[in-house]
Short mmCIF file of C-alpha atoms in Angstrom, two decimals:
data_model
loop_
_atom_site.label_atom_id
_atom_site.label_comp_id
_atom_site.label_asym_id
_atom_site.label_seq_id
_atom_site.Cartn_x
_atom_site.Cartn_y
_atom_site.Cartn_z
CA MET A 610 67.09 98.55 60.48
CA SER A 611 66.21 100.21 63.77
CA ALA A 612 65.43 104.04 63.52
CA LEU A 613 68.34 104.65 66.12
CA ARG A 614 70.65 102.96 63.80
CA ARG A 615 69.91 105.42 60.94
CA PHE A 616 69.53 108.58 63.09
CA ASP A 617 72.30 111.03 63.62
CA LEU A 618 72.24 111.56 67.48
CA ASN A 619 73.88 115.08 67.14
CA LEU A 620 70.63 116.05 65.58
CA LEU A 621 68.92 115.89 68.90
CA ARG A 622 70.42 119.16 70.38
CA VAL A 623 69.41 120.69 67.01
CA PHE A 624 65.70 119.36 67.54
CA THR A 625 65.72 120.64 71.07
CA ALA A 626 66.90 124.21 70.16
CA LEU A 627 64.38 124.54 67.21
CA MET A 628 61.58 123.41 69.56
CA GLU A 629 62.20 125.53 72.27
CA GLU A 630 62.93 128.63 70.13
CA ARG A 631 60.74 128.01 67.39
CA HIS A 632 62.93 129.97 65.22
CA VAL A 633 65.68 128.91 62.71
CA THR A 634 67.86 131.93 63.18
CA ARG A 635 67.62 132.18 66.99
CA ALA A 636 68.34 128.41 67.18
CA ALA A 637 71.24 128.75 64.90
CA GLU A 638 72.55 131.46 67.26
CA ARG A 639 71.99 129.41 70.29
CA LEU A 640 74.13 126.44 68.78
CA HIS A 641 76.74 128.60 67.46
CA LEU A 642 75.97 127.49 63.85
CA SER A 643 75.25 129.30 60.62
CA GLN A 644 71.51 129.71 59.61
CA PRO A 645 72.26 127.44 56.42
CA ALA A 646 73.85 124.82 58.55
CA LEU A 647 70.83 124.95 60.83
CA SER A 648 68.35 124.83 57.89
CA HIS A 649 70.11 121.70 56.51
CA ALA A 650 69.91 120.16 59.97
CA LEU A 651 66.31 120.82 60.04
CA ARG A 652 65.93 119.20 56.61
CA ARG A 653 67.50 115.97 57.99
CA LEU A 654 65.65 115.98 61.01
CA ARG A 655 62.32 116.07 59.01
CA GLU A 656 63.44 113.35 56.64
CA ALA A 657 64.63 111.12 59.64
CA LEU A 658 61.48 111.47 61.67
CA ASP A 659 59.26 111.74 58.61
CA ASP A 660 57.39 114.87 59.87
CA PRO A 661 57.64 118.54 59.11
CA LEU A 662 58.28 119.21 62.82
CA LEU A 663 57.81 123.02 62.70
CA VAL A 664 55.29 124.63 60.48
CA LYS A 665 54.59 128.27 59.50
CA THR A 666 51.59 129.91 60.85
CA GLU A 667 50.38 133.46 61.27
CA ALA A 668 51.51 133.17 64.77
CA GLY A 669 55.02 132.27 63.88
CA MET A 670 56.48 128.54 63.66
CA ARG A 671 54.46 125.95 65.59
CA PRO A 672 55.68 122.52 66.40
CA THR A 673 53.59 119.60 65.02
CA PRO A 674 51.80 117.15 67.68
CA ARG A 675 54.63 114.71 66.71
CA ALA A 676 57.38 117.13 67.60
CA GLU A 677 55.48 118.26 70.91
CA ALA A 678 55.30 114.65 71.81
CA LEU A 679 59.04 113.91 71.05
CA LEU A 680 60.37 117.06 73.00
CA PRO A 681 60.21 115.72 76.67
CA ARG A 682 61.66 112.44 75.59
CA VAL A 683 64.46 114.06 73.82
CA ARG A 684 65.06 116.56 76.73
CA GLN A 685 65.42 113.24 78.83
CA ALA A 686 67.65 111.37 76.66
CA LEU A 687 69.98 114.35 76.56
CA ALA A 688 69.88 114.90 80.29
CA LEU A 689 70.85 111.00 80.68
CA LEU A 690 73.61 111.52 78.12
CA GLU A 691 74.97 114.53 80.12
CA THR A 692 74.83 112.73 83.26
CA GLY A 693 76.44 109.60 81.87
CA LEU A 694 79.22 111.51 79.96
CA ALA A 695 80.18 113.84 82.66
CA PRO A 696 83.56 113.29 84.44
CA PRO A 697 83.38 111.12 87.71
CA ALA A 698 83.21 113.37 90.67
CA PRO A 699 86.84 114.02 92.06
CA PHE A 700 88.20 111.89 94.93
CA ASP A 701 88.16 113.92 98.10
CA PRO A 702 90.46 112.24 100.65
CA ALA A 703 89.27 114.62 103.41
CA THR A 704 85.67 113.48 103.34
CA SER A 705 86.08 109.89 101.73
CA ALA A 706 84.97 106.78 103.44
CA HIS A 707 86.68 104.46 100.77
CA HIS A 708 87.98 100.96 101.70
CA PHE A 709 91.11 100.12 100.10
CA VAL A 710 92.49 96.48 99.98
CA ILE A 711 96.35 96.27 99.56
CA ALA A 712 97.91 92.98 98.82
CA THR A 713 101.57 93.10 100.06
CA THR A 714 104.58 91.55 101.83
CA ASP A 715 105.18 91.20 105.51
CA TYR A 716 108.23 93.66 104.95
CA PHE A 717 105.80 96.37 103.96
CA GLU A 718 103.31 95.60 106.66
CA GLU A 719 105.93 95.45 109.44
CA VAL A 720 108.35 98.16 108.58
CA LEU A 721 106.74 100.73 106.28
CA TYR A 722 102.95 100.40 106.63
CA PRO A 723 102.72 101.99 110.15
CA ALA A 724 104.38 105.26 108.88
CA PHE A 725 102.54 105.20 105.54
CA LEU A 726 99.14 104.73 107.31
CA ALA A 727 99.68 107.44 109.86
CA GLY A 728 100.51 109.89 107.07
CA LEU A 729 97.44 108.71 105.24
CA ARG A 730 95.06 109.00 107.97
CA ARG A 731 96.16 112.68 108.45
CA ARG A 732 95.16 113.39 104.89
CA ALA A 733 91.96 111.11 104.69
CA PRO A 734 90.50 110.24 108.32
CA GLY A 735 87.69 108.46 106.96
CA ILE A 736 89.38 105.84 104.83
CA THR A 737 89.92 102.35 105.89
CA LEU A 738 92.48 99.88 104.51
CA GLU A 739 92.69 95.97 104.55
CA ILE A 740 96.00 94.33 103.96
CA ALA A 741 95.91 90.82 102.08
CA LEU A 742 98.55 88.42 101.16
CA ILE A 743 99.78 88.50 97.73
CA THR A 744 98.67 85.21 96.01
CA ASP A 745 98.48 83.89 92.35
CA GLU A 746 94.77 84.32 92.42
CA VAL A 747 95.26 88.01 93.57
CA LEU A 748 97.51 88.57 90.49
CA ARG A 749 95.38 86.64 88.27
CA SER A 750 91.74 87.66 89.21
CA GLY A 751 91.77 89.49 92.39
CA LEU A 752 93.05 92.84 90.64
CA ALA A 753 90.95 92.37 87.69
CA GLU A 754 87.66 91.77 89.71
CA GLY A 755 88.39 94.93 91.66
CA ARG A 756 88.68 92.80 95.12
CA VAL A 757 92.24 94.14 95.42
CA ASP A 758 93.04 97.80 94.67
CA LEU A 759 96.79 97.41 94.64
CA VAL A 760 99.78 94.99 95.04
CA VAL A 761 102.61 96.61 96.94
CA GLY A 762 106.14 95.40 97.47
CA PRO A 763 107.13 92.31 95.46
CA GLU A 764 110.04 92.56 93.18
CA ALA A 765 109.17 92.49 89.28
CA VAL A 766 107.03 89.50 88.55
CA SER A 767 107.25 87.73 85.28
CA GLY A 768 104.40 85.98 83.23
CA LEU A 769 101.84 88.43 84.71
CA PRO A 770 98.73 89.10 82.54
CA ALA A 771 99.27 91.86 80.08
CA GLU A 772 96.61 93.91 81.55
CA LEU A 773 98.67 94.29 84.81
CA VAL A 774 100.74 97.41 85.06
CA GLN A 775 104.01 97.19 86.98
CA ARG A 776 106.04 100.12 88.04
CA PRO A 777 109.33 100.69 90.22
CA TRP A 778 108.42 101.79 93.73
CA MET A 779 111.06 101.47 96.46
CA GLY A 780 114.59 99.86 96.70
CA GLU A 781 116.65 99.00 99.72
CA GLU A 782 119.84 97.21 100.35
CA LEU A 783 119.93 93.67 101.68
CA VAL A 784 121.91 92.61 104.61
CA CYS A 785 122.54 89.35 106.58
CA LEU A 786 121.29 88.73 110.01
CA ALA A 787 122.97 86.28 112.48
CA ALA A 788 122.49 85.44 116.15
CA ARG A 789 124.56 87.68 118.44
CA ASP A 790 126.21 84.69 119.94
CA ASN A 791 126.96 83.16 116.28
CA ALA A 792 130.96 82.94 116.74
CA ALA A 793 131.02 81.48 113.30
CA VAL A 794 130.00 84.46 111.62
CA GLY A 795 132.07 87.74 111.70
CA GLU A 796 131.16 91.48 110.95
CA ALA A 797 131.16 90.76 107.19
CA LEU A 798 130.86 87.78 104.86
CA SER A 799 132.91 86.97 101.92
CA LEU A 800 131.12 85.13 99.16
CA GLU A 801 132.57 81.88 100.18
CA ALA A 802 131.55 82.20 103.77
CA PHE A 803 128.28 83.36 102.74
CA VAL A 804 127.57 80.11 100.81
CA ALA A 805 128.98 78.08 103.41
CA CYS A 806 126.60 79.20 106.06
CA PRO A 807 123.47 77.43 106.76
CA GLN A 808 120.49 79.78 105.85
CA VAL A 809 117.10 80.53 106.30
CA ALA A 810 114.96 81.92 103.48
CA LEU A 811 111.55 83.04 102.73
CA ALA A 812 109.25 80.61 100.62
CA ASP A 813 109.03 82.69 97.26
CA ILE A 814 105.31 82.81 97.14
CA SER A 815 105.31 86.53 96.06
CA GLY A 816 108.18 87.02 93.82
CA LEU A 817 110.21 88.62 96.73
CA HIS A 818 114.05 88.77 96.76
CA ALA A 819 114.92 85.02 97.81
CA GLY A 820 114.69 84.24 94.17
CA ARG A 821 117.07 87.16 93.36
CA VAL A 822 119.48 85.89 95.82
CA ASP A 823 119.47 82.53 94.29
CA THR A 824 119.56 83.86 90.68
CA TRP A 825 122.60 85.90 91.64
CA LEU A 826 124.26 82.85 93.28
CA ALA A 827 123.51 80.53 90.33
CA SER A 828 124.93 83.26 87.81
CA GLN A 829 128.25 82.48 89.49
CA GLY A 830 127.82 78.87 89.54
CA LEU A 831 127.03 78.87 93.26
CA SER A 832 124.00 77.95 95.45
CA ARG A 833 123.22 78.33 99.34
CA ARG A 834 122.37 75.78 101.88
CA VAL A 835 118.90 76.57 103.02
CA ILE A 836 117.80 74.77 106.05
CA SER A 837 114.41 76.34 106.45
CA GLN A 838 111.89 77.98 104.24
CA ASN A 839 109.44 80.30 106.06
CA LEU A 840 106.37 82.40 105.17
CA ASN A 841 107.30 85.46 107.16
CA TYR A 842 110.22 87.31 108.32
CA MET A 843 109.45 87.08 111.94
CA ALA A 844 109.50 83.34 112.05
CA ALA A 845 112.82 83.21 110.11
CA ALA A 846 114.43 85.69 112.40
CA ARG A 847 113.44 83.70 115.52
CA ILE A 848 115.25 80.68 113.96
CA VAL A 849 118.37 82.73 113.24
CA ALA A 850 118.32 83.96 116.87
CA GLY A 851 118.43 80.41 118.23
CA SER A 852 120.71 78.66 115.67
CA GLU A 853 123.96 79.05 113.70
CA ALA A 854 122.06 80.00 110.62
CA LEU A 855 121.98 83.38 108.99
CA MET A 856 119.24 85.02 106.89
CA VAL A 857 119.21 87.74 103.94
CA LEU A 858 116.54 90.61 104.50
CA PRO A 859 116.32 94.39 103.80
CA ARG A 860 118.34 96.43 106.17
CA ARG A 861 115.23 98.31 107.95
CA MET A 862 113.56 95.14 108.97
CA ALA A 863 116.94 93.96 110.15
CA GLU A 864 117.41 96.78 112.34
CA LEU A 865 113.83 96.30 113.55
CA PHE A 866 114.59 92.68 114.57
CA ALA A 867 117.99 93.65 116.07
CA GLY A 868 115.92 95.81 118.61
CA LEU A 869 113.70 92.85 119.44
CA LEU A 870 115.77 89.67 119.30
CA PRO A 871 119.31 88.48 120.11
CA VAL A 872 120.45 89.08 116.69
CA ARG A 873 122.86 91.37 114.75
CA LEU A 874 123.40 92.72 111.38
CA VAL A 875 126.28 91.24 109.16
CA THR A 876 127.66 92.83 106.05
CA PRO A 877 126.63 90.60 103.14
CA PRO A 878 129.16 89.63 100.38
CA PRO A 879 129.96 92.29 97.82
CA GLY A 880 127.64 92.42 94.68
CA LEU A 881 124.51 91.19 96.72
CA PRO A 882 121.52 92.55 94.56
CA ARG A 883 119.35 95.21 96.32
CA LEU A 884 115.50 94.63 96.95
CA GLU A 885 113.71 96.64 94.18
CA MET A 886 110.05 96.57 94.97
CA GLN A 887 107.11 97.30 92.44
CA LEU A 888 103.51 98.52 92.65
CA ILE A 889 101.19 96.49 90.56
CA HIS A 890 97.55 97.61 89.43
CA HIS A 891 95.15 96.48 86.93
CA GLY A 892 94.86 98.75 83.60
CA LEU A 893 91.13 98.67 84.13
CA TYR A 894 91.21 100.88 87.15
CA ALA A 895 94.26 102.99 86.09
CA ASN A 896 91.95 106.29 85.77
CA GLU A 897 89.77 105.57 88.91
CA ALA A 898 90.33 108.47 91.15
CA PRO A 899 90.59 106.63 94.56
CA GLN A 900 92.96 104.20 93.14
CA ALA A 901 95.06 106.76 91.34
CA TRP A 902 95.28 108.80 94.56
CA LEU A 903 96.50 105.66 96.57
CA ARG A 904 99.35 105.01 94.06
CA ARG A 905 100.22 108.71 94.38
CA GLN A 906 100.49 108.44 97.91
CA LEU A 907 102.59 105.32 97.91
CA LEU A 908 104.94 107.08 95.48
CA ASP A 909 105.24 110.10 97.49
CA PHE A 910 105.96 108.11 100.55
CA ALA A 911 108.68 106.34 98.64
CA GLY A 912 110.23 109.80 97.62
CA GLU A 913 109.91 111.07 101.28
CA SER A 914 111.55 107.79 102.69
CA GLY A 915 114.56 108.48 100.35
CA ALA A 916 114.09 104.94 99.42
CA TRP A 917 116.23 105.26 96.13
CA GLU A 918 119.15 106.68 97.77
#
């Protein structure tokens, strides 16, 4: 058995105080211990180190050669422990040059990210951000390995590793988008008209709302006729602008496209579920100051945006 396994590390502070004070009473006062408790600790030290450590002389208590040799090493060990156990330095956004990687959807990147980044840069002018796609690899290993700090925007994802933490973030109503000259679609759609229309949908690579819409229809014994699945909203909206198809998307993105393309908003059938977005992070980094700060900024942004109204 090693000496360390048998040694009570709490005695290191007692040893240092005794060597520096060379007086049991003064060492006890320094450590806020009673004199009997300090004397007991000294006996334990002597037994553990098999050395008297302090010896009474005419000039007072003097450390033995073994004690004198140990003192600088014990001081160094205590200093290393103090440094290692000290709380991490606080994250200062005003001076930080931290690089964040956010995996997200094109909805967040196109509609919400510009305003979010502008506010973030005012508070943290030295940070940089990188946008990545939400993929299975990100969810399975990117977050765990620290290559991605946060996943922003997908709806609740089932079957995630247990160490991933999901929390609600923002919600928004879904609307339909149709070409301005699509005479087959009026200002609002009944459920029957909705399922009869050809539709463009997003490929459900990130747990977004396309699956929610289809699940909602399936609960009523219905399904929609999807003529194209696309990877991003802009491509899908351009198809809608030049065809008789419609698509389902969050209202703010629909309003953005209505100003860019010959498309218009259409009221969806009653009961169409809302988009309910999540933040996902890894439990390993829950208390890391930069990541915690980024999550707080996103939560504050959601509140300021009135996202749950």
